[in-house]
Amino acid sequence: MLDLSYLRNNLEAVEARLALRGGSTGLDRFQEVDRERRAAITEVERLKALRNAGSEEIARARREGKDTTEQQARMRELGEKIKALEETAKQADAALEEILRTIPNVPHESVPAGAGPEQNVEIRRWGRPPEMNFTPKAHWDLGPALGILDFDRAAKITGARFAVYWGLGARLERALINFMLEVHTRHHGYTEVLPPFLINSASLFGTDQLPKFADDLFKCEGHDFWLAPTAEVPLTNLYRKETLPAERLPIKLAAFTPCFRSEAGSYGRDVRGIIRQHQFQKVELVKFTRPEHSYAELESLTADAEDILQRLGLPYRTVTLSTGDLGFSSAKTYDLEVWLPGLNEFKEISSCSNFEAFQARRAEIRYKPDARGKSDFVHTLNGSGLAIGRTWVAIIENYQQSDGSVVVPEALRPYLNAERITAEGALG
RNA sequence: GGAGGAAUGGCCGAGCGGUUGAAGGCGGCGGUCUUGAAAACCGUUAGUGGGGAAACUCACUCGGGGGUUCGAAUCCCUCUUCCUCCGCCA
């Protein structure tokens, strides 16, 4: 959510920035509704002030033993008027709220202008695709052949877009979780958090997944519980409606969670393999920072995610999303794309965003700059560090050998207790 | 799931329906005293939104929502959370 008075005072500038995202800015009726709301609120407050004074007057008169029936009758009338006007004000408020909810965040000035992914800008590249004197296979062939990945049985027990991991496949997933959490907590200074995986709708409103993106979520029947689509939601909402002391900032959290997405509207995309599943696992990084530090923190957050790829020796590139490809709440986003030899393309494996105060305003997360100062909204950031499933894919595909086995990257061996994944003794 | 109890400011804790946005204490901040500190004493100390250049001012907030009333922290309804007991369970 954008700041109301900022929007009001900089309407044209904001409109111009938002136009770069493409699509409608949602600002058409803003001024009119804003005026209506302010008029209604001013009037209600004026009448309430009258009522407060009147009630006090009655109290005083009664203490002096005077008769107040006439004044009370007048006040009753006023009360009814207030009630009616309050209803108007409430509706105007809701109308404005609805408009504000549809307005996306303003892209940061450093974000390249562009209509879509084609205008994203690659800013750096790390590592080299491994040289193979054979045709690399995709993970959906390698995995089942090694007996570590099983789609048929997943379809039987659950359905499409789910997978079962067997043996070293399951252990590789677990090794990646531990490895990533260890690196982020021990080397990058994040605090490990284990949140609930079911979250309520208030939290989803706090990070703007609701109301717009309800179709992308799984809902628990009969409860106000949803399966978390990303740990961003529980982690950011940890401090919802709280005021944080400035000396605690920045707060850096890392969490491992499963993520659940309905993937409505992505039929036919990434149908093979485990690139796009209804359930996947992720280590998520979330930061709460002072506004003046958030862009430096975005750089370090991105570097923290990149460090995982580097330690695993996985080639990747870093891309700045253009205005047209930017997510609804984000002011600036870097995508990390890992090289997948089997698919012969770069695939998103992490997305690191600065939301500035956009989420904090919605979720009412404040900080106090100093003991006497007025509180202000923090800036929130998050990024995957990394998506576990896609990292699993990247390892299988990048480290595959001509005989179909997979060499385990050095950094992962202590976690996996294996140097190579072969089909020997596989049950899957 | 059943039966009771509770929810007040940073914390503890008062609060006959009418200067109670809220006593008192603790903590915080400022000061007096002191070579310095402690103690003691004095003062000060909630948040959000609107208006204003500012001084300031108006509204809202005593878990959330609704109701009764001229007027609600206080009465009524409802929801949520926490505690105790029973049941069930990892």
Short mmCIF file of C-alpha atoms (C1' of nucleotides) in Angstrom, two decimals:
data_model
loop_
_atom_site.label_atom_id
_atom_site.label_comp_id
_atom_site.label_asym_id
_atom_site.label_seq_id
_atom_site.Cartn_x
_atom_site.Cartn_y
_atom_site.Cartn_z
CA MET A 1 0.00 0.00 0.00
CA LEU A 2 1.29 3.41 -0.94
CA ASP A 3 1.32 6.33 1.47
CA LEU A 4 -1.96 8.20 1.13
CA SER A 5 -0.72 11.73 1.61
CA TYR A 6 2.36 11.11 -0.53
CA LEU A 7 0.13 9.83 -3.28
CA ARG A 8 -2.20 12.80 -2.90
CA ASN A 9 0.66 15.31 -3.12
CA ASN A 10 2.62 13.61 -5.91
CA LEU A 11 -0.15 12.15 -7.97
CA GLU A 12 1.26 12.95 -11.40
CA ALA A 13 4.78 11.81 -10.59
CA VAL A 14 3.49 8.55 -9.13
CA GLU A 15 1.19 8.03 -12.09
CA ALA A 16 4.12 8.45 -14.48
CA ARG A 17 6.26 5.93 -12.56
CA LEU A 18 3.42 3.42 -12.35
CA ALA A 19 2.73 3.71 -16.06
CA LEU A 20 6.16 2.13 -16.62
CA ARG A 21 4.82 -1.11 -15.17
CA GLY A 22 2.29 -1.32 -17.96
CA GLY A 23 -1.34 -2.07 -17.38
CA SER A 24 -3.65 0.29 -15.53
CA THR A 25 -2.40 2.37 -12.63
CA GLY A 26 -5.75 2.10 -10.84
CA LEU A 27 -5.61 5.81 -10.15
CA ASP A 28 -8.57 6.97 -12.23
CA ARG A 29 -11.09 7.49 -9.45
CA PHE A 30 -8.55 8.19 -6.72
CA GLN A 31 -8.91 11.96 -6.41
CA GLU A 32 -12.67 11.92 -6.39
CA VAL A 33 -12.94 9.17 -3.78
CA ASP A 34 -10.18 10.71 -1.68
CA ARG A 35 -12.05 14.03 -1.60
CA GLU A 36 -15.30 12.33 -0.65
CA ARG A 37 -13.63 10.44 2.14
CA ARG A 38 -11.92 13.48 3.59
CA ALA A 39 -15.09 15.54 3.48
CA ALA A 40 -17.03 12.80 5.28
CA ILE A 41 -14.38 12.35 7.95
CA THR A 42 -14.04 16.06 8.61
CA GLU A 43 -17.79 16.41 9.05
CA VAL A 44 -18.09 13.39 11.35
CA GLU A 45 -15.27 14.65 13.51
CA ARG A 46 -16.78 18.10 13.70
CA LEU A 47 -20.10 16.67 14.92
CA LYS A 48 -18.34 14.39 17.37
CA ALA A 49 -16.54 17.36 18.86
CA LEU A 50 -19.93 19.02 19.28
CA ARG A 51 -21.30 15.93 20.99
CA ASN A 52 -18.36 15.62 23.34
CA ALA A 53 -18.75 19.23 24.39
CA GLY A 54 -22.51 18.79 24.79
CA SER A 55 -22.16 15.71 26.94
CA GLU A 56 -19.70 17.46 29.16
CA GLU A 57 -22.12 20.34 29.45
CA ILE A 58 -24.88 17.96 30.55
CA ALA A 59 -22.60 16.37 33.11
CA ARG A 60 -21.79 19.78 34.57
CA ALA A 61 -25.42 20.90 34.64
CA ARG A 62 -26.53 17.71 36.35
CA ARG A 63 -23.87 18.09 38.98
CA GLU A 64 -25.40 21.47 39.72
CA GLY A 65 -28.80 19.82 39.94
CA LYS A 66 -30.25 21.41 36.82
CA ASP A 67 -32.75 19.75 34.54
CA THR A 68 -31.18 18.52 31.26
CA THR A 69 -34.00 16.75 29.44
CA GLU A 70 -34.11 19.34 26.69
CA GLN A 71 -30.37 19.21 26.08
CA GLN A 72 -30.47 15.44 26.07
CA ALA A 73 -33.13 15.44 23.39
CA ARG A 74 -30.98 17.72 21.26
CA MET A 75 -27.98 15.49 21.79
CA ARG A 76 -29.96 12.43 20.82
CA GLU A 77 -30.74 14.03 17.48
CA LEU A 78 -27.10 14.86 17.02
CA GLY A 79 -26.21 11.28 17.85
CA GLU A 80 -28.46 9.94 15.13
CA LYS A 81 -26.99 12.33 12.64
CA ILE A 82 -23.51 11.16 13.57
CA LYS A 83 -24.46 7.55 13.15
CA ALA A 84 -25.76 8.16 9.65
CA LEU A 85 -22.72 10.18 8.65
CA GLU A 86 -20.40 7.61 10.12
CA GLU A 87 -21.87 5.07 7.76
CA THR A 88 -21.11 7.38 4.84
CA ALA A 89 -17.58 7.91 6.06
CA LYS A 90 -17.08 4.19 6.49
CA GLN A 91 -18.17 3.52 2.94
CA ALA A 92 -15.95 6.26 1.57
CA ASP A 93 -13.08 4.84 3.55
CA ALA A 94 -13.70 1.35 2.21
CA ALA A 95 -13.91 2.70 -1.34
CA LEU A 96 -10.56 4.42 -1.01
CA GLU A 97 -9.06 1.34 0.60
CA GLU A 98 -10.17 -0.72 -2.35
CA ILE A 99 -8.49 1.67 -4.75
CA LEU A 100 -5.30 1.75 -2.70
CA ARG A 101 -5.18 -2.04 -2.64
CA THR A 102 -5.09 -2.22 -6.41
CA ILE A 103 -2.22 0.25 -6.80
CA PRO A 104 1.16 -1.51 -7.11
CA ASN A 105 4.38 -0.22 -5.59
CA VAL A 106 6.31 2.55 -7.31
CA PRO A 107 9.41 1.18 -9.06
CA HIS A 108 12.72 2.52 -7.74
CA GLU A 109 14.51 4.95 -10.03
CA SER A 110 17.32 2.45 -10.64
CA VAL A 111 14.89 -0.08 -12.14
CA PRO A 112 15.19 -0.34 -15.93
CA ALA A 113 12.05 0.74 -17.75
CA GLY A 114 10.50 -1.93 -19.88
CA ALA A 115 7.30 -3.71 -20.71
CA GLY A 116 8.28 -7.20 -19.59
CA PRO A 117 10.94 -9.88 -19.08
CA GLU A 118 12.62 -9.01 -22.39
CA GLN A 119 13.77 -5.73 -20.88
CA ASN A 120 15.26 -7.32 -17.76
CA VAL A 121 18.93 -6.47 -17.49
CA GLU A 122 21.60 -9.04 -16.77
CA ILE A 123 24.06 -7.36 -14.40
CA ARG A 124 26.53 -10.16 -13.74
CA ARG A 125 27.27 -13.77 -14.46
CA TRP A 126 29.15 -16.25 -12.30
CA GLY A 127 30.67 -19.59 -13.16
CA ARG A 128 30.69 -21.53 -16.41
CA PRO A 129 28.34 -24.22 -17.67
CA PRO A 130 30.14 -27.55 -17.11
CA GLU A 131 31.76 -29.06 -20.16
CA MET A 132 30.21 -32.39 -21.08
CA ASN A 133 31.28 -34.68 -23.87
CA PHE A 134 27.80 -36.21 -23.95
CA THR A 135 24.28 -34.90 -24.26
CA PRO A 136 23.16 -33.79 -20.78
CA LYS A 137 19.90 -35.20 -19.53
CA ALA A 138 17.09 -33.37 -17.84
CA HIS A 139 16.44 -34.10 -14.16
CA TRP A 140 13.11 -35.75 -14.99
CA ASP A 141 15.07 -38.44 -16.79
CA LEU A 142 18.05 -38.59 -14.46
CA GLY A 143 16.05 -38.63 -11.22
CA PRO A 144 13.81 -41.62 -11.97
CA ALA A 145 16.74 -43.48 -13.56
CA LEU A 146 18.72 -43.07 -10.35
CA GLY A 147 15.71 -44.17 -8.30
CA ILE A 148 15.69 -40.94 -6.31
CA LEU A 149 12.73 -39.18 -7.90
CA ASP A 150 9.32 -40.71 -8.49
CA PHE A 151 6.43 -39.01 -10.27
CA ASP A 152 4.19 -42.02 -10.88
CA ARG A 153 3.72 -42.86 -7.23
CA ALA A 154 3.31 -39.18 -6.33
CA ALA A 155 0.47 -39.01 -8.85
CA LYS A 156 -1.05 -42.10 -7.25
CA ILE A 157 -0.98 -40.86 -3.66
CA THR A 158 -1.66 -37.19 -4.37
CA GLY A 159 -1.81 -35.98 -7.96
CA ALA A 160 -0.09 -34.03 -10.68
CA ARG A 161 2.66 -31.54 -9.84
CA PHE A 162 3.83 -33.53 -6.84
CA ALA A 163 6.92 -35.69 -6.45
CA VAL A 164 8.24 -38.39 -4.14
CA TYR A 165 11.95 -38.37 -3.28
CA TRP A 166 13.64 -41.65 -2.42
CA GLY A 167 16.88 -42.50 -0.68
CA LEU A 168 19.72 -40.15 -1.58
CA GLY A 169 17.20 -37.94 -3.38
CA ALA A 170 15.37 -37.29 -0.12
CA ARG A 171 18.67 -36.96 1.69
CA LEU A 172 19.95 -34.47 -0.87
CA GLU A 173 16.90 -32.30 -0.21
CA ARG A 174 17.53 -32.47 3.54
CA ALA A 175 21.25 -31.79 3.05
CA LEU A 176 20.46 -28.67 1.05
CA ILE A 177 18.13 -27.39 3.76
CA ASN A 178 20.75 -27.85 6.45
CA PHE A 179 23.54 -26.46 4.31
CA MET A 180 21.65 -23.28 3.44
CA LEU A 181 20.48 -22.63 6.98
CA GLU A 182 23.99 -23.18 8.29
CA VAL A 183 25.54 -20.75 5.83
CA HIS A 184 22.96 -18.03 6.45
CA THR A 185 22.96 -18.29 10.23
CA ARG A 186 26.68 -18.85 10.76
CA HIS A 187 28.22 -16.76 8.01
CA HIS A 188 25.59 -14.17 7.07
CA GLY A 189 24.14 -13.28 10.46
CA TYR A 190 20.53 -14.38 10.06
CA THR A 191 18.41 -15.68 12.91
CA GLU A 192 16.77 -19.01 12.21
CA VAL A 193 12.99 -19.08 12.52
CA LEU A 194 10.56 -21.97 12.20
CA PRO A 195 7.09 -20.52 11.60
CA PRO A 196 3.72 -22.25 11.20
CA PHE A 197 3.04 -23.41 7.65
CA LEU A 198 -0.66 -22.59 7.95
CA ILE A 199 -1.45 -18.89 8.14
CA ASN A 200 -4.59 -16.81 8.56
CA SER A 201 -6.06 -14.38 6.07
CA ALA A 202 -4.98 -11.30 8.07
CA SER A 203 -1.38 -12.29 7.44
CA LEU A 204 -2.02 -12.76 3.74
CA PHE A 205 -3.56 -9.30 3.60
CA GLY A 206 -0.50 -7.97 5.39
CA THR A 207 1.82 -8.96 2.57
CA ASP A 208 -0.77 -8.32 -0.17
CA GLN A 209 -1.27 -11.92 -1.29
CA LEU A 210 -4.92 -11.26 -0.54
CA PRO A 211 -7.28 -10.21 -1.91
CA LYS A 212 -5.77 -10.17 -5.41
CA PHE A 213 -4.04 -13.52 -5.50
CA ALA A 214 -6.45 -15.81 -3.65
CA ASP A 215 -6.59 -18.10 -6.70
CA ASP A 216 -2.92 -18.93 -6.30
CA LEU A 217 -3.41 -20.25 -2.76
CA PHE A 218 -4.68 -23.41 -1.11
CA LYS A 219 -7.33 -22.85 1.56
CA CYS A 220 -8.24 -25.18 4.42
CA GLU A 221 -11.90 -25.95 4.30
CA GLY A 222 -13.85 -24.76 7.32
CA HIS A 223 -10.97 -22.76 8.80
CA ASP A 224 -9.41 -19.37 8.33
CA PHE A 225 -6.18 -21.18 7.47
CA TRP A 226 -4.27 -21.12 4.22
CA LEU A 227 -1.20 -23.08 3.20
CA ALA A 228 1.65 -20.60 3.12
CA PRO A 229 2.76 -19.92 -0.48
CA THR A 230 6.12 -18.64 0.81
CA ALA A 231 7.73 -18.02 4.20
CA GLU A 232 7.67 -14.33 3.30
CA VAL A 233 4.11 -14.28 4.63
CA PRO A 234 4.61 -15.69 8.15
CA LEU A 235 8.02 -14.03 8.57
CA THR A 236 7.00 -10.53 7.52
CA ASN A 237 3.83 -10.79 9.60
CA LEU A 238 5.81 -11.72 12.72
CA TYR A 239 6.06 -8.02 13.47
CA ARG A 240 2.65 -6.98 12.18
CA LYS A 241 1.26 -4.06 14.22
CA GLU A 242 4.48 -3.72 16.18
CA THR A 243 6.87 -0.85 16.72
CA LEU A 244 10.48 -2.02 16.72
CA PRO A 245 13.27 -0.20 18.59
CA ALA A 246 15.70 1.32 16.10
CA GLU A 247 18.72 -0.32 17.70
CA ARG A 248 17.34 -3.74 16.82
CA LEU A 249 17.41 -2.98 13.11
CA PRO A 250 18.25 -4.48 10.77
CA ILE A 251 16.48 -7.70 11.74
CA LYS A 252 17.57 -10.59 9.53
CA LEU A 253 15.58 -13.82 9.54
CA ALA A 254 16.11 -17.11 7.75
CA ALA A 255 13.50 -19.84 7.66
CA PHE A 256 13.07 -23.20 6.05
CA THR A 257 9.46 -23.92 5.08
CA PRO A 258 7.49 -25.88 2.57
CA CYS A 259 5.51 -23.67 0.19
CA PHE A 260 2.18 -24.44 -1.40
CA ARG A 261 0.86 -22.89 -4.59
CA SER A 262 -2.14 -23.77 -6.66
CA GLU A 263 -0.38 -22.63 -9.85
CA ALA A 264 -3.69 -21.60 -11.31
CA GLY A 265 -3.08 -20.12 -14.70
CA SER A 266 0.22 -21.87 -15.28
CA TYR A 267 -1.27 -24.90 -17.01
CA GLY A 268 1.08 -26.20 -19.62
CA ARG A 269 4.07 -24.36 -18.16
CA ASP A 270 6.96 -26.37 -16.78
CA VAL A 271 4.78 -29.46 -16.76
CA ARG A 272 7.69 -31.86 -16.71
CA GLY A 273 9.93 -32.38 -13.72
CA ILE A 274 9.93 -30.57 -10.43
CA ILE A 275 10.51 -27.00 -11.59
CA ARG A 276 6.91 -26.06 -10.86
CA GLN A 277 5.18 -28.06 -8.14
CA HIS A 278 2.19 -27.49 -5.87
CA GLN A 279 4.48 -28.17 -2.92
CA PHE A 280 8.13 -27.16 -2.80
CA GLN A 281 10.60 -26.23 -0.14
CA LYS A 282 12.48 -23.07 0.33
CA VAL A 283 14.89 -21.33 2.64
CA GLU A 284 13.68 -17.76 2.79
CA LEU A 285 15.53 -14.64 3.90
CA VAL A 286 13.61 -11.66 5.29
CA LYS A 287 14.93 -8.32 6.51
CA PHE A 288 13.44 -5.40 8.39
CA THR A 289 15.56 -2.27 7.96
CA ARG A 290 15.66 1.47 8.43
CA PRO A 291 14.48 3.16 5.22
CA GLU A 292 17.87 4.74 4.50
CA HIS A 293 19.60 1.35 4.55
CA SER A 294 17.20 -0.77 2.56
CA TYR A 295 18.96 -0.57 -0.81
CA ALA A 296 22.34 -1.47 0.68
CA GLU A 297 20.56 -4.33 2.45
CA LEU A 298 19.05 -5.46 -0.84
CA GLU A 299 22.54 -5.75 -2.30
CA SER A 300 23.80 -7.80 0.65
CA LEU A 301 20.67 -9.95 0.69
CA THR A 302 21.23 -10.76 -2.97
CA ALA A 303 24.90 -11.46 -2.28
CA ASP A 304 23.90 -13.83 0.56
CA ALA A 305 21.70 -15.81 -1.84
CA GLU A 306 24.42 -15.79 -4.52
CA ASP A 307 26.90 -17.11 -1.99
CA ILE A 308 24.92 -20.35 -1.75
CA LEU A 309 25.16 -20.86 -5.51
CA GLN A 310 28.87 -20.09 -5.45
CA ARG A 311 29.59 -22.49 -2.62
CA LEU A 312 27.75 -25.17 -4.56
CA GLY A 313 29.63 -24.28 -7.73
CA LEU A 314 26.47 -23.68 -9.71
CA PRO A 315 26.72 -21.25 -12.64
CA TYR A 316 24.18 -18.45 -12.58
CA ARG A 317 23.40 -14.94 -13.67
CA THR A 318 21.90 -12.01 -11.80
CA VAL A 319 19.15 -10.05 -13.46
CA THR A 320 17.44 -6.78 -12.55
CA LEU A 321 13.76 -7.04 -13.31
CA SER A 322 12.41 -4.28 -15.51
CA THR A 323 9.43 -2.19 -14.44
CA GLY A 324 7.09 -4.37 -16.46
CA ASP A 325 8.21 -7.62 -14.82
CA LEU A 326 8.24 -6.33 -11.27
CA GLY A 327 5.97 -7.97 -8.69
CA PHE A 328 3.00 -6.06 -7.32
CA SER A 329 4.58 -5.08 -3.98
CA SER A 330 8.19 -4.72 -5.05
CA ALA A 331 10.11 -1.51 -5.72
CA LYS A 332 13.14 -3.36 -7.01
CA THR A 333 13.90 -7.03 -7.63
CA TYR A 334 16.96 -9.06 -8.57
CA ASP A 335 16.37 -12.54 -9.92
CA LEU A 336 19.08 -15.16 -9.68
CA GLU A 337 18.91 -17.61 -12.56
CA VAL A 338 20.82 -20.86 -12.36
CA TRP A 339 22.10 -22.69 -15.41
CA LEU A 340 20.32 -25.98 -16.09
CA PRO A 341 22.22 -28.07 -18.71
CA GLY A 342 19.38 -30.56 -19.15
CA LEU A 343 16.90 -27.82 -19.97
CA ASN A 344 19.61 -25.79 -21.68
CA GLU A 345 18.48 -22.55 -20.11
CA PHE A 346 18.80 -20.24 -17.12
CA LYS A 347 15.99 -20.76 -14.61
CA GLU A 348 14.94 -18.53 -11.74
CA ILE A 349 16.14 -19.95 -8.43
CA SER A 350 15.86 -16.87 -6.22
CA SER A 351 14.07 -13.55 -6.28
CA CYS A 352 15.33 -10.78 -3.99
CA SER A 353 13.12 -7.74 -3.49
CA ASN A 354 12.99 -4.47 -1.64
CA PHE A 355 9.40 -3.58 -0.84
CA GLU A 356 10.39 -0.33 0.82
CA ALA A 357 7.50 0.65 3.13
CA PHE A 358 4.83 -0.86 0.89
CA GLN A 359 4.27 -4.01 2.98
CA ALA A 360 5.17 -2.33 6.27
CA ARG A 361 2.42 0.23 5.77
CA ARG A 362 -0.13 -2.48 5.05
CA ALA A 363 1.07 -4.63 7.95
CA GLU A 364 1.72 -1.64 10.24
CA ILE A 365 5.33 -2.49 11.04
CA ARG A 366 7.01 0.58 12.50
CA TYR A 367 10.24 1.55 14.18
CA LYS A 368 11.18 4.43 16.43
CA PRO A 369 14.17 6.35 15.00
CA ASP A 370 15.08 7.62 18.48
CA ALA A 371 13.55 7.76 21.94
CA ARG A 372 11.71 11.01 21.33
CA GLY A 373 11.11 10.80 17.60
CA LYS A 374 7.88 9.86 15.90
CA SER A 375 7.64 6.31 14.69
CA ASP A 376 7.97 5.55 10.99
CA PHE A 377 7.49 2.49 8.80
CA VAL A 378 10.39 0.09 8.36
CA HIS A 379 11.41 -1.20 4.97
CA THR A 380 10.94 -4.92 4.36
CA LEU A 381 12.96 -7.10 2.02
CA ASN A 382 12.98 -10.75 1.18
CA GLY A 383 14.62 -13.25 -1.09
CA SER A 384 14.87 -16.96 -1.59
CA GLY A 385 18.09 -18.30 -0.29
CA LEU A 386 17.38 -20.56 -2.17
CA ALA A 387 14.48 -22.55 -3.60
CA ILE A 388 15.48 -26.07 -2.52
CA GLY A 389 13.76 -28.03 -5.27
CA ARG A 390 15.32 -26.03 -8.08
CA THR A 391 18.72 -26.22 -6.37
CA TRP A 392 18.24 -29.99 -6.28
CA VAL A 393 17.57 -29.90 -10.02
CA ALA A 394 20.60 -27.69 -10.65
CA ILE A 395 22.89 -30.10 -8.79
CA ILE A 396 21.56 -33.19 -10.53
CA GLU A 397 21.83 -31.60 -13.96
CA ASN A 398 25.13 -29.74 -13.55
CA TYR A 399 26.98 -32.55 -11.82
CA GLN A 400 25.71 -35.43 -13.95
CA GLN A 401 28.30 -37.78 -15.41
CA SER A 402 28.31 -39.71 -18.68
CA ASP A 403 27.34 -42.90 -16.81
CA GLY A 404 24.22 -41.22 -15.39
CA SER A 405 25.58 -40.84 -11.87
CA VAL A 406 25.85 -37.51 -10.08
CA VAL A 407 28.94 -36.19 -8.29
CA VAL A 408 28.08 -34.44 -5.05
CA PRO A 409 29.57 -30.93 -4.78
CA GLU A 410 32.30 -30.62 -2.18
CA ALA A 411 30.41 -28.23 0.10
CA LEU A 412 27.51 -30.63 0.39
CA ARG A 413 29.37 -33.83 1.20
CA PRO A 414 29.48 -33.36 4.98
CA TYR A 415 25.69 -32.96 4.90
CA LEU A 416 24.96 -35.83 2.57
CA ASN A 417 27.58 -38.34 3.69
CA ALA A 418 28.09 -39.33 0.10
CA GLU A 419 30.34 -38.29 -2.76
CA ARG A 420 28.32 -39.67 -5.59
CA ILE A 421 24.74 -40.59 -6.31
CA THR A 422 24.36 -43.81 -8.30
CA ALA A 423 21.50 -46.07 -9.17
CA GLU A 424 22.96 -48.88 -7.08
CA GLY A 425 20.54 -50.28 -4.51
CA ALA A 426 17.80 -47.86 -5.43
CA LEU A 427 14.29 -48.73 -4.32
CA GLY A 428 12.39 -46.06 -6.22
"C1'" G B 1 -14.61 -31.05 22.26
"C1'" G B 2 -16.91 -29.76 27.65
"C1'" A B 3 -16.76 -26.45 32.37
"C1'" G B 4 -14.90 -22.14 34.65
"C1'" G B 5 -11.58 -17.55 34.91
"C1'" A B 6 -9.04 -13.52 32.63
"C1'" A B 7 -7.58 -9.48 28.90
"C1'" U B 8 -6.40 -1.76 31.10
"C1'" G B 9 -0.40 2.50 29.03
"C1'" G B 10 6.96 -0.10 28.19
"C1'" C B 11 5.80 -3.47 32.72
"C1'" C B 12 2.76 -4.32 37.34
"C1'" G B 13 -1.89 -2.72 38.91
"C1'" A B 14 -6.59 0.59 40.42
"C1'" G B 15 -10.89 2.02 38.21
"C1'" C B 16 -19.74 4.00 41.89
"C1'" G B 17 -21.98 5.24 33.53
"C1'" G B 18 -20.19 11.95 33.88
"C1'" U B 19 -12.96 16.91 33.85
"C1'" U B 20 -10.56 8.97 33.71
"C1'" G B 21 -6.55 9.23 28.18
"C1'" A B 22 -7.03 6.73 32.57
"C1'" A B 23 -5.04 6.72 40.15
"C1'" G B 24 -0.72 4.35 42.30
"C1'" G B 25 3.85 1.69 41.72
"C1'" C B 26 8.04 -0.02 38.67
"C1'" G B 27 10.93 1.18 34.57
"C1'" G B 28 12.65 5.30 31.15
"C1'" C B 29 14.06 10.48 30.57
"C1'" G B 30 15.41 15.48 32.72
"C1'" G B 31 16.91 17.95 37.16
"C1'" U B 32 18.41 19.06 42.59
"C1'" C B 33 21.93 17.27 46.10
"C1'" U B 34 27.19 14.83 45.51
"C1'" U B 35 34.32 15.07 43.89
"C1'" G B 36 31.68 10.97 41.18
"C1'" A B 37 27.97 7.32 41.95
"C1'" A B 38 24.07 5.27 44.93
"C1'" A B 39 20.10 6.80 47.96
"C1'" A B 40 16.62 10.67 48.61
"C1'" C B 41 13.69 14.47 46.54
"C1'" C B 42 11.37 17.39 42.30
"C1'" G B 43 9.61 17.22 37.41
"C1'" U B 44 8.46 14.49 33.08
"C1'" U B 45 7.00 10.04 30.18
"C1'" A B 46 1.04 6.24 25.32
"C1'" G B 47 -0.31 5.41 20.24
"C1'" U B 48 -2.79 6.39 15.48
"C1'" G B 49 -5.33 9.58 12.11
"C1'" G B 50 -7.02 14.72 10.42
"C1'" G B 51 -5.99 20.25 10.32
"C1'" G B 52 -1.87 23.92 11.03
"C1'" A B 53 4.46 27.05 9.11
"C1'" A B 54 4.36 26.59 14.27
"C1'" A B 55 2.43 27.14 19.13
"C1'" C B 56 -1.36 24.09 19.05
"C1'" U B 57 -5.92 21.72 17.98
"C1'" C B 58 -9.83 17.97 16.76
"C1'" A B 59 -11.09 12.76 16.46
"C1'" C B 60 -10.19 7.68 17.66
"C1'" U B 61 -7.86 3.98 20.89
"C1'" C B 62 -8.61 0.35 28.02
"C1'" G B 63 -8.04 -7.51 23.35
"C1'" G B 64 -11.40 -7.06 18.20
"C1'" G B 65 -16.42 -6.02 16.38
"C1'" G B 66 -21.48 -4.58 17.40
"C1'" G B 67 -25.36 -2.61 20.80
"C1'" U B 68 -27.76 0.43 24.96
"C1'" U B 69 -27.12 5.80 26.48
"C1'" C B 70 -27.04 12.83 25.88
"C1'" G B 71 -22.43 10.34 27.57
"C1'" A B 72 -19.14 3.59 28.04
"C1'" A B 73 -12.67 1.23 30.37
"C1'" U B 74 -17.30 0.74 33.37
"C1'" C B 75 -23.89 -2.18 31.24
"C1'" C B 76 -25.48 -5.95 27.12
"C1'" C B 77 -24.26 -9.25 22.77
"C1'" U B 78 -20.48 -11.52 19.91
"C1'" C B 79 -15.63 -12.99 18.31
"C1'" U B 80 -10.42 -13.76 19.44
"C1'" U B 81 -6.46 -14.93 22.63
"C1'" C B 82 -4.50 -16.60 27.30
"C1'" C B 83 -4.95 -19.40 32.10
"C1'" U B 84 -7.19 -23.64 35.22
"C1'" C B 85 -9.82 -28.38 35.23
"C1'" C B 86 -11.95 -32.68 32.29
"C1'" G B 87 -11.71 -35.46 27.58
"C1'" C B 88 -8.63 -36.67 23.34
"C1'" C B 89 -3.85 -36.73 21.34
"C1'" A B 90 2.22 -36.49 19.07
#
